[in-house]
Amino acid sequence: MENVPTPNSRSHNLYQRALKVFPSGVTHDNRYFGGIEPVYIARADGSRKWDVDGNEYIDYWMGHGALLLGHGHPAIVNAVQRQMALGTHYGGSHPLEVEWGELIQRLVPSAERVKFTQSGTEATMMAVRVARAHTGRQKFLKFQGHFHGWSDAMTAGFHAPFDVPSSVGVARSTLGDVVVASTDMAEVERILAKDSDIACVILEPTGASYGTIPLPEGFLAGLRELTRRHGALLVFDEIITGFRYSPGGVQQQTGVIPDLTTLAKIVAGGLPGGAVVGRADVMAALEFRPGDAEWNRYRRIHHPGTFNANPLSASAGVAMLEIAATGEPQEQAARFGYRLIAEMNRAIAELGIEGSCVYGDGSIFHVLLGRGARTSPDGALVPGCADILTLREANKPQIKAALQTGMLRRGVDLLSGQGGIVSTAHTEADLTQTATAFYETLRDMREARLFT
């Protein structure tokens, strides 16, 4: 059986039903592939998942990056099952939320205080609000191609052309307080020196779109110095990188400590949940002050949220972070990621597909086909080898579609047809199958003259 939806397959029939329920039949933009019908997943375990037609896939979505330990890790399953029997929502405080917050404080260098949210998008919204409250300023600066969720303000500067929001329906007045810059230190310095109303600078600390567009060398340290000098807060969006690059995220790995950090995905062990963490004096904007009616009504940040720190997410988050705290999962996933990058680049070289590469940083890899790119032996993108402003969107739609379809047929599900995320559950057999599938898919694409 071919591992793609065919007429009368269960996946095909589900998609026809979904088209009558959801716009374009999907519930997340990244699951829309144009002319490719989605496969519908019935179950998952470890590094593998199975669709409703019984087809098996090596999974490189890994819960959009939330599943550092793979699908169904026993420690997380057991923790969630125990908590499910005790209750999913108490409408009150509970011990697990304290344990969860303390674990985050212990692992993340910037986490003097923690505030839980229900998603990563909410976390970035809160971080900007906290920065505004603390500084008394209105604007914030973000970078071209960096993703911080789908709230109104964060639609600015994500897709090229960067002066057009990535979505319609966004109020122009909202975008007036967003400054979008390139990752050029001189440009950022000019902006901060000229505009004293910028409350914070927010960025993905490995580069735009979870490292698809890498940052210039020394950029984080330079940005830390600049923001301090100009009185703006520095915010790291570690929603994907948090607990993945090291137990304390990119900030622990680099030694560059931001004022605020946004977290989600791994922080909740694969269940919904996020957090904003940061300096105690900055996070004080969220505090109640007994007896101070003026502060509580007019000066503090109002923050409800039905599922904030809910017991089920907390149980999964505690189980995940206790394992992540050892550092072993991050090292294991990174080793596999670098080996996979090397094997996939070997396939590109053997087939003579010029201007293409697979690159990445540890457990995250990106596929770039036909854009004049080169990598160093460790899989890092060589500076200057591609137009980084269009790098994230470099793979033409027909190339993305052919790559995704070809890999699915061979039992491999790439993340959006442009790369993937590795977990500790991936195995030697997965490595061999993925490399073979990649070689055979590229060979078919070359024969179809998609690279000319």
CSV table of C-alpha atoms in Angstrom, one decimal:
chain,number,residue,atom,x,y,z
A,1,MET,CA,0.0,0.0,0.0
A,2,GLU,CA,1.3,3.4,-0.9
A,3,ASN,CA,1.7,5.7,2.1
A,4,VAL,CA,-0.2,8.6,0.7
A,5,PRO,CA,-4.0,9.1,0.5
A,6,THR,CA,-5.6,7.5,-2.5
A,7,PRO,CA,-9.3,7.5,-3.6
A,8,ASN,CA,-11.4,5.6,-1.1
A,9,SER,CA,-8.6,5.4,1.5
A,10,ARG,CA,-9.6,6.3,5.0
A,11,SER,CA,-7.4,9.4,5.0
A,12,HIS,CA,-8.9,10.6,1.8
A,13,ASN,CA,-12.5,10.1,3.0
A,14,LEU,CA,-11.7,11.9,6.3
A,15,TYR,CA,-10.2,14.8,4.3
A,16,GLN,CA,-13.4,15.1,2.2
A,17,ARG,CA,-15.4,15.3,5.4
A,18,ALA,CA,-12.9,17.8,6.9
A,19,LEU,CA,-13.3,20.1,3.9
A,20,LYS,CA,-17.0,20.5,4.9
A,21,VAL,CA,-16.0,21.4,8.5
A,22,PHE,CA,-12.7,23.4,8.5
A,23,PRO,CA,-11.5,26.1,6.1
A,24,SER,CA,-9.4,24.2,3.6
A,25,GLY,CA,-9.9,21.1,5.7
A,26,VAL,CA,-7.1,21.7,8.2
A,27,THR,CA,-6.8,22.8,11.8
A,28,HIS,CA,-3.2,24.3,11.6
A,29,ASP,CA,-1.7,26.2,8.7
A,30,ASN,CA,1.4,23.9,8.7
A,31,ARG,CA,-0.8,20.9,7.9
A,32,TYR,CA,-1.9,22.4,4.6
A,33,PHE,CA,0.3,21.3,1.6
A,34,GLY,CA,-1.6,22.7,-1.3
A,35,GLY,CA,-2.4,19.8,-3.6
A,36,ILE,CA,-1.3,17.1,-1.2
A,37,GLU,CA,-4.0,15.5,0.9
A,38,PRO,CA,-3.1,15.1,4.6
A,39,VAL,CA,-2.7,11.7,6.2
A,40,TYR,CA,-4.8,11.2,9.3
A,41,ILE,CA,-2.9,9.8,12.3
A,42,ALA,CA,-4.5,7.1,14.5
A,43,ARG,CA,-1.8,6.5,17.0
A,44,ALA,CA,1.9,7.1,17.8
A,45,ASP,CA,4.6,5.5,19.9
A,46,GLY,CA,8.3,6.4,20.3
A,47,SER,CA,9.6,7.8,17.0
A,48,ARG,CA,6.8,6.3,14.9
A,49,LYS,CA,3.2,7.0,14.1
A,50,TRP,CA,0.5,5.1,12.1
A,51,ASP,CA,-2.2,6.6,10.0
A,52,VAL,CA,-5.8,5.4,9.8
A,53,ASP,CA,-5.0,3.2,6.8
A,54,GLY,CA,-2.3,1.3,8.7
A,55,ASN,CA,0.7,3.0,7.2
A,56,GLU,CA,3.7,3.6,9.4
A,57,TYR,CA,5.9,6.7,9.4
A,58,ILE,CA,9.1,7.9,11.1
A,59,ASP,CA,7.9,11.2,12.7
A,60,TYR,CA,10.0,14.3,12.4
A,61,TRP,CA,7.2,16.7,13.5
A,62,MET,CA,7.4,15.5,17.1
A,63,GLY,CA,4.5,17.5,18.3
A,64,HIS,CA,5.8,20.6,16.6
A,65,GLY,CA,8.8,20.3,18.8
A,66,ALA,CA,7.1,19.5,22.1
A,67,LEU,CA,8.1,15.9,22.3
A,68,LEU,CA,11.8,15.8,23.2
A,69,LEU,CA,11.3,12.2,24.5
A,70,GLY,CA,9.2,11.0,21.6
A,71,HIS,CA,5.6,9.8,21.6
A,72,GLY,CA,4.2,8.1,24.7
A,73,HIS,CA,7.2,8.2,27.0
A,74,PRO,CA,6.3,6.0,30.0
A,75,ALA,CA,7.2,8.6,32.6
A,76,ILE,CA,4.8,11.2,31.1
A,77,VAL,CA,2.1,8.7,30.3
A,78,ASN,CA,2.1,7.4,33.9
A,79,ALA,CA,2.1,10.9,35.3
A,80,VAL,CA,-0.8,12.0,33.2
A,81,GLN,CA,-2.8,8.9,33.9
A,82,ARG,CA,-2.3,9.2,37.6
A,83,GLN,CA,-3.4,12.9,37.5
A,84,MET,CA,-6.4,12.2,35.2
A,85,ALA,CA,-7.9,10.0,38.0
A,86,LEU,CA,-7.4,12.8,40.5
A,87,GLY,CA,-8.9,15.5,38.4
A,88,THR,CA,-8.2,17.7,35.4
A,89,HIS,CA,-9.2,21.1,36.7
A,90,TYR,CA,-9.7,22.1,40.3
A,91,GLY,CA,-10.5,25.8,39.8
A,92,GLY,CA,-7.9,26.4,42.5
A,93,SER,CA,-4.2,26.2,43.3
A,94,HIS,CA,-2.5,22.8,43.6
A,95,PRO,CA,0.8,21.3,44.6
A,96,LEU,CA,2.0,20.4,41.1
A,97,GLU,CA,1.9,24.0,39.9
A,98,VAL,CA,4.4,24.9,42.6
A,99,GLU,CA,6.7,21.9,41.8
A,100,TRP,CA,6.5,22.7,38.0
A,101,GLY,CA,7.4,26.4,38.6
A,102,GLU,CA,10.3,25.4,40.9
A,103,LEU,CA,11.7,23.1,38.3
A,104,ILE,CA,11.6,25.9,35.7
A,105,GLN,CA,13.3,28.2,38.1
A,106,ARG,CA,16.1,25.7,38.7
A,107,LEU,CA,16.7,25.1,35.0
A,108,VAL,CA,16.2,28.4,33.2
A,109,PRO,CA,18.8,31.1,34.2
A,110,SER,CA,16.4,34.0,33.7
A,111,ALA,CA,13.6,32.5,35.7
A,112,GLU,CA,13.5,34.5,38.9
A,113,ARG,CA,9.7,34.4,38.7
A,114,VAL,CA,7.3,32.3,36.6
A,115,LYS,CA,3.8,32.9,35.3
A,116,PHE,CA,2.0,30.2,33.4
A,117,THR,CA,-0.1,30.7,30.2
A,118,GLN,CA,-2.1,28.3,28.0
A,119,SER,CA,0.0,28.6,24.9
A,120,GLY,CA,3.2,30.0,23.3
A,121,THR,CA,1.2,32.7,21.5
A,122,GLU,CA,-0.2,33.9,24.9
A,123,ALA,CA,3.3,33.8,26.4
A,124,THR,CA,4.7,36.2,23.8
A,125,MET,CA,1.7,38.5,24.2
A,126,MET,CA,2.2,38.6,27.9
A,127,ALA,CA,6.0,39.2,27.7
A,128,VAL,CA,5.4,42.3,25.6
A,129,ARG,CA,2.7,43.5,28.0
A,130,VAL,CA,5.0,43.0,31.0
A,131,ALA,CA,7.8,44.9,29.2
A,132,ARG,CA,5.5,47.8,28.5
A,133,ALA,CA,4.3,47.9,32.1
A,134,HIS,CA,7.8,47.8,33.5
A,135,THR,CA,9.4,50.4,31.2
A,136,GLY,CA,6.4,52.7,30.6
A,137,ARG,CA,7.2,52.5,26.9
A,138,GLN,CA,4.8,51.4,24.1
A,139,LYS,CA,6.7,49.9,21.2
A,140,PHE,CA,8.6,46.7,20.7
A,141,LEU,CA,11.2,45.6,18.2
A,142,LYS,CA,11.2,42.3,16.5
A,143,PHE,CA,13.2,40.8,13.6
A,144,GLN,CA,12.5,39.8,10.0
A,145,GLY,CA,11.3,36.2,9.8
A,146,HIS,CA,11.2,35.6,13.5
A,147,PHE,CA,8.0,33.8,14.6
A,148,HIS,CA,6.3,34.7,17.9
A,149,GLY,CA,2.8,33.3,17.5
A,150,TRP,CA,-0.2,34.5,15.7
A,151,SER,CA,-1.4,37.5,17.8
A,152,ASP,CA,-2.1,40.7,15.9
A,153,ALA,CA,1.2,42.5,16.7
A,154,MET,CA,3.3,39.4,15.8
A,155,THR,CA,2.0,39.2,12.3
A,156,ALA,CA,4.4,42.1,11.5
A,157,GLY,CA,7.7,41.2,9.8
A,158,PHE,CA,7.2,37.4,9.6
A,159,HIS,CA,6.7,36.7,5.9
A,160,ALA,CA,8.5,38.5,3.0
A,161,PRO,CA,7.8,41.2,2.0
A,162,PHE,CA,8.3,42.2,5.6
A,163,ASP,CA,6.4,45.4,5.5
A,164,VAL,CA,3.2,43.5,4.9
A,165,PRO,CA,1.5,41.6,7.8
A,166,SER,CA,1.4,37.8,7.5
A,167,SER,CA,-2.4,38.0,8.0
A,168,VAL,CA,-5.3,40.1,6.9
A,169,GLY,CA,-7.8,41.2,9.6
A,170,VAL,CA,-5.1,43.0,11.7
A,171,ALA,CA,-5.8,46.5,12.9
A,172,ARG,CA,-3.3,49.0,11.5
A,173,SER,CA,-3.2,50.7,14.8
A,174,THR,CA,-1.8,47.6,16.4
A,175,LEU,CA,1.1,47.4,13.9
A,176,GLY,CA,2.0,51.1,14.6
A,177,ASP,CA,3.8,50.1,17.8
A,178,VAL,CA,5.9,47.3,16.2
A,179,VAL,CA,9.3,48.1,14.8
A,180,VAL,CA,10.7,45.4,12.4
A,181,ALA,CA,14.5,45.2,11.8
A,182,SER,CA,17.0,43.0,10.1
A,183,THR,CA,19.6,41.2,12.2
A,184,ASP,CA,22.2,43.9,11.5
A,185,MET,CA,23.6,45.2,14.8
A,186,ALA,CA,24.3,48.7,13.4
A,187,GLU,CA,20.7,49.0,12.2
A,188,VAL,CA,19.4,47.9,15.6
A,189,GLU,CA,21.7,50.4,17.4
A,190,ARG,CA,20.4,53.2,15.2
A,191,ILE,CA,16.8,52.3,15.9
A,192,LEU,CA,17.3,52.1,19.7
A,193,ALA,CA,19.3,55.4,19.8
A,194,LYS,CA,16.6,57.2,17.8
A,195,ASP,CA,13.4,55.8,19.4
A,196,SER,CA,13.3,56.0,23.2
A,197,ASP,CA,9.8,54.5,23.2
A,198,ILE,CA,10.9,50.8,22.6
A,199,ALA,CA,10.0,48.7,25.6
A,200,CYS,CA,11.7,45.5,24.5
A,201,VAL,CA,13.5,43.6,21.8
A,202,ILE,CA,12.2,40.1,21.2
A,203,LEU,CA,13.8,37.4,19.1
A,204,GLU,CA,14.3,33.6,18.6
A,205,PRO,CA,17.8,33.1,20.0
A,206,THR,CA,18.9,30.6,17.3
A,207,GLY,CA,17.5,32.7,14.4
A,208,ALA,CA,14.3,33.1,12.5
A,209,SER,CA,11.8,30.2,12.3
A,210,TYR,CA,13.6,27.9,14.8
A,211,GLY,CA,17.0,28.6,13.3
A,212,THR,CA,16.1,28.4,9.6
A,213,ILE,CA,17.8,31.8,9.2
A,214,PRO,CA,20.8,31.7,11.6
A,215,LEU,CA,21.9,34.8,13.5
A,216,PRO,CA,25.2,36.5,12.8
A,217,GLU,CA,28.0,35.4,15.1
A,218,GLY,CA,28.0,37.4,18.4
A,219,PHE,CA,24.6,38.8,17.8
A,220,LEU,CA,23.0,37.8,21.1
A,221,ALA,CA,25.8,39.2,23.2
A,222,GLY,CA,25.8,42.4,21.2
A,223,LEU,CA,22.1,42.7,21.5
A,224,ARG,CA,22.3,42.2,25.3
A,225,GLU,CA,24.7,45.1,25.6
A,226,LEU,CA,22.6,47.3,23.4
A,227,THR,CA,19.3,46.8,25.2
A,228,ARG,CA,20.9,47.5,28.5
A,229,ARG,CA,22.5,50.7,27.3
A,230,HIS,CA,19.2,52.0,25.9
A,231,GLY,CA,16.9,50.8,28.7
A,232,ALA,CA,14.9,48.3,26.7
A,233,LEU,CA,14.3,44.8,27.9
A,234,LEU,CA,15.6,41.7,26.1
A,235,VAL,CA,13.1,38.9,25.5
A,236,PHE,CA,14.2,35.4,24.3
A,237,ASP,CA,11.4,33.4,22.6
A,238,GLU,CA,12.6,30.0,23.7
A,239,ILE,CA,9.2,28.3,23.0
A,240,ILE,CA,11.0,25.8,20.7
A,241,THR,CA,14.6,26.0,22.0
A,242,GLY,CA,13.7,26.0,25.7
A,243,PHE,CA,15.0,22.7,27.4
A,244,ARG,CA,16.0,21.4,23.9
A,245,TYR,CA,19.4,23.0,23.4
A,246,SER,CA,20.4,22.4,27.0
A,247,PRO,CA,18.4,22.0,30.2
A,248,GLY,CA,18.3,25.8,30.5
A,249,GLY,CA,17.8,26.5,26.8
A,250,VAL,CA,19.9,28.7,24.5
A,251,GLN,CA,20.5,31.2,27.3
A,252,GLN,CA,22.3,28.5,29.4
A,253,GLN,CA,24.2,27.3,26.4
A,254,THR,CA,25.4,30.8,25.4
A,255,GLY,CA,25.6,32.5,28.7
A,256,VAL,CA,23.5,35.4,27.4
A,257,ILE,CA,20.7,36.0,29.9
A,258,PRO,CA,17.6,37.9,28.8
A,259,ASP,CA,15.3,39.9,31.0
A,260,LEU,CA,12.3,37.8,30.0
A,261,THR,CA,11.8,34.4,28.4
A,262,THR,CA,8.8,32.8,26.8
A,263,LEU,CA,8.3,29.0,27.0
A,264,ALA,CA,5.9,26.4,25.7
A,265,LYS,CA,6.1,23.0,23.9
A,266,ILE,CA,8.6,21.0,26.0
A,267,VAL,CA,7.8,22.9,29.2
A,268,ALA,CA,4.4,21.2,29.3
A,269,GLY,CA,5.6,17.7,28.4
A,270,GLY,CA,3.6,17.6,25.1
A,271,LEU,CA,0.4,18.9,26.6
A,272,PRO,CA,-1.0,22.5,26.1
A,273,GLY,CA,0.8,25.1,28.2
A,274,GLY,CA,3.3,27.9,28.3
A,275,ALA,CA,5.0,30.4,30.6
A,276,VAL,CA,6.7,33.7,30.8
A,277,VAL,CA,9.7,33.8,33.1
A,278,GLY,CA,12.1,36.6,34.0
A,279,ARG,CA,13.6,39.0,36.5
A,280,ALA,CA,11.6,39.4,39.7
A,281,ASP,CA,11.5,43.2,39.5
A,282,VAL,CA,10.1,43.0,35.9
A,283,MET,CA,7.6,40.3,36.7
A,284,ALA,CA,6.4,42.3,39.7
A,285,ALA,CA,4.0,44.0,37.3
A,286,LEU,CA,1.8,40.9,37.7
A,287,GLU,CA,1.7,41.0,41.5
A,288,PHE,CA,-1.3,41.9,43.6
A,289,ARG,CA,-0.6,44.3,46.4
A,290,PRO,CA,-2.8,43.8,49.5
A,291,GLY,CA,-4.4,47.1,50.6
A,292,ASP,CA,-3.2,49.0,47.5
A,293,ALA,CA,-6.4,49.5,45.5
A,294,GLU,CA,-4.8,52.0,43.2
A,295,TRP,CA,-2.0,49.6,42.2
A,296,ASN,CA,-4.3,46.6,41.8
A,297,ARG,CA,-6.8,48.4,39.6
A,298,TYR,CA,-4.7,50.8,37.6
A,299,ARG,CA,-1.0,49.6,37.6
A,300,ARG,CA,-0.8,45.8,37.6
A,301,ILE,CA,-1.3,43.5,34.7
A,302,HIS,CA,-4.6,41.7,34.6
A,303,HIS,CA,-4.1,38.0,33.7
A,304,PRO,CA,-6.8,35.3,33.9
A,305,GLY,CA,-6.7,32.1,31.8
A,306,THR,CA,-9.0,29.1,32.5
A,307,PHE,CA,-6.3,26.4,31.9
A,308,ASN,CA,-3.2,28.2,33.2
A,309,ALA,CA,-1.1,25.7,35.1
A,310,ASN,CA,-3.9,23.1,35.0
A,311,PRO,CA,-3.1,19.9,36.9
A,312,LEU,CA,-2.9,17.7,33.8
A,313,SER,CA,-0.4,19.9,31.9
A,314,ALA,CA,1.5,20.4,35.2
A,315,SER,CA,1.8,16.6,35.7
A,316,ALA,CA,3.3,16.2,32.2
A,317,GLY,CA,5.5,19.2,32.6
A,318,VAL,CA,7.0,18.0,35.8
A,319,ALA,CA,7.7,14.5,34.4
A,320,MET,CA,9.3,15.9,31.3
A,321,LEU,CA,11.5,18.5,33.1
A,322,GLU,CA,12.8,16.0,35.6
A,323,ILE,CA,14.2,14.0,32.8
A,324,ALA,CA,15.3,17.0,30.8
A,325,ALA,CA,17.2,18.3,33.8
A,326,THR,CA,19.8,15.6,33.4
A,327,GLY,CA,21.0,17.0,30.0
A,328,GLU,CA,21.1,13.5,28.6
A,329,PRO,CA,18.1,13.8,26.3
A,330,GLN,CA,19.5,16.9,24.7
A,331,GLU,CA,22.9,15.3,24.0
A,332,GLN,CA,21.3,12.2,22.6
A,333,ALA,CA,19.0,14.0,20.3
A,334,ALA,CA,21.7,16.3,19.1
A,335,ARG,CA,24.1,13.4,18.3
A,336,PHE,CA,21.4,11.8,16.2
A,337,GLY,CA,20.5,15.1,14.5
A,338,TYR,CA,24.1,15.8,13.4
A,339,ARG,CA,24.4,12.2,12.1
A,340,LEU,CA,21.2,12.6,10.1
A,341,ILE,CA,22.3,15.9,8.7
A,342,ALA,CA,25.6,14.3,7.5
A,343,GLU,CA,23.8,11.3,5.9
A,344,MET,CA,21.3,13.6,4.1
A,345,ASN,CA,24.1,15.8,2.8
A,346,ARG,CA,25.9,12.7,1.6
A,347,ALA,CA,22.8,11.8,-0.5
A,348,ILE,CA,22.8,15.3,-2.0
A,349,ALA,CA,26.5,15.1,-2.9
A,350,GLU,CA,26.1,11.6,-4.5
A,351,LEU,CA,23.2,12.7,-6.6
A,352,GLY,CA,25.1,15.9,-7.6
A,353,ILE,CA,22.2,18.3,-6.8
A,354,GLU,CA,24.0,21.6,-6.7
A,355,GLY,CA,23.2,24.5,-4.5
A,356,SER,CA,21.4,22.3,-1.9
A,357,CYS,CA,22.1,21.3,1.7
A,358,VAL,CA,20.7,20.0,4.9
A,359,TYR,CA,21.8,22.1,7.9
A,360,GLY,CA,20.9,22.6,11.5
A,361,ASP,CA,21.9,22.8,15.1
A,362,GLY,CA,21.7,19.6,17.1
A,363,SER,CA,18.2,18.1,17.1
A,364,ILE,CA,16.7,20.5,14.6
A,365,PHE,CA,17.5,20.2,10.8
A,366,HIS,CA,16.4,22.1,7.7
A,367,VAL,CA,16.4,21.1,4.1
A,368,LEU,CA,17.3,23.6,1.5
A,369,LEU,CA,17.1,22.6,-2.2
A,370,GLY,CA,18.5,24.4,-5.2
A,371,ARG,CA,19.4,27.8,-3.7
A,372,GLY,CA,23.2,28.0,-3.8
A,373,ALA,CA,23.7,26.9,-0.2
A,374,ARG,CA,26.7,25.2,1.4
A,375,THR,CA,27.3,23.8,4.8
A,376,SER,CA,30.4,23.1,6.9
A,377,PRO,CA,31.1,19.4,7.9
A,378,ASP,CA,29.1,19.8,11.1
A,379,GLY,CA,25.9,20.9,9.2
A,380,ALA,CA,26.1,24.6,10.0
A,381,LEU,CA,25.1,26.9,7.2
A,382,VAL,CA,28.0,28.7,5.8
A,383,PRO,CA,27.5,32.5,6.0
A,384,GLY,CA,26.9,34.2,2.7
A,385,CYS,CA,26.0,31.1,0.9
A,386,ALA,CA,22.4,32.0,0.4
A,387,ASP,CA,20.1,35.0,0.6
A,388,ILE,CA,19.1,34.7,4.2
A,389,LEU,CA,16.2,37.0,4.0
A,390,THR,CA,14.4,34.5,1.6
A,391,LEU,CA,16.0,31.4,3.0
A,392,ARG,CA,12.9,30.3,5.0
A,393,GLU,CA,10.8,30.4,1.9
A,394,ALA,CA,13.5,29.2,-0.5
A,395,ASN,CA,12.1,25.8,-1.4
A,396,LYS,CA,9.6,26.3,-4.2
A,397,PRO,CA,6.1,25.0,-3.7
A,398,GLN,CA,6.6,22.2,-6.2
A,399,ILE,CA,9.8,21.1,-4.6
A,400,LYS,CA,8.3,21.1,-1.1
A,401,ALA,CA,5.3,19.1,-2.4
A,402,ALA,CA,7.5,16.6,-4.2
A,403,LEU,CA,9.8,16.2,-1.2
A,404,GLN,CA,7.0,15.7,1.3
A,405,THR,CA,5.1,13.3,-1.0
A,406,GLY,CA,8.2,11.2,-1.8
A,407,MET,CA,9.2,10.9,1.8
A,408,LEU,CA,5.7,10.0,2.9
A,409,ARG,CA,5.6,7.2,0.3
A,410,ARG,CA,8.7,5.8,1.9
A,411,GLY,CA,7.5,6.1,5.5
A,412,VAL,CA,9.0,9.4,6.6
A,413,ASP,CA,7.0,12.4,7.7
A,414,LEU,CA,9.1,15.6,7.5
A,415,LEU,CA,8.0,18.8,9.3
A,416,SER,CA,6.2,20.9,6.7
A,417,GLY,CA,8.3,19.3,4.0
A,418,GLN,CA,11.3,21.5,5.0
A,419,GLY,CA,13.1,19.6,7.7
A,420,GLY,CA,12.4,18.1,11.1
A,421,ILE,CA,12.9,17.8,14.8
A,422,VAL,CA,14.6,14.8,16.4
A,423,SER,CA,13.7,13.1,19.7
A,424,THR,CA,15.5,10.6,22.0
A,425,ALA,CA,13.2,7.9,20.6
A,426,HIS,CA,14.7,8.0,17.1
A,427,THR,CA,16.9,4.9,16.4
A,428,GLU,CA,19.6,3.6,14.1
A,429,ALA,CA,16.9,2.0,12.0
A,430,ASP,CA,15.2,5.4,11.7
A,431,LEU,CA,18.5,6.9,10.5
A,432,THR,CA,19.0,4.3,7.8
A,433,GLN,CA,15.4,4.5,6.6
A,434,THR,CA,15.4,8.3,6.5
A,435,ALA,CA,18.7,8.6,4.6
A,436,THR,CA,17.5,6.0,2.1
A,437,ALA,CA,14.1,7.6,1.6
A,438,PHE,CA,15.8,11.0,1.2
A,439,TYR,CA,18.2,9.6,-1.5
A,440,GLU,CA,15.4,7.9,-3.4
A,441,THR,CA,13.1,10.9,-3.2
A,442,LEU,CA,15.8,13.3,-4.5
A,443,ARG,CA,16.7,10.8,-7.2
A,444,ASP,CA,13.1,10.8,-8.4
A,445,MET,CA,12.9,14.6,-8.2
A,446,ARG,CA,16.1,15.0,-10.2
A,447,GLU,CA,14.7,12.6,-12.9
A,448,ALA,CA,11.6,14.8,-13.0
A,449,ARG,CA,13.9,17.8,-13.6
A,450,LEU,CA,12.5,19.7,-10.6
A,451,PHE,CA,16.0,21.2,-9.9
A,452,THR,CA,16.4,22.8,-13.3
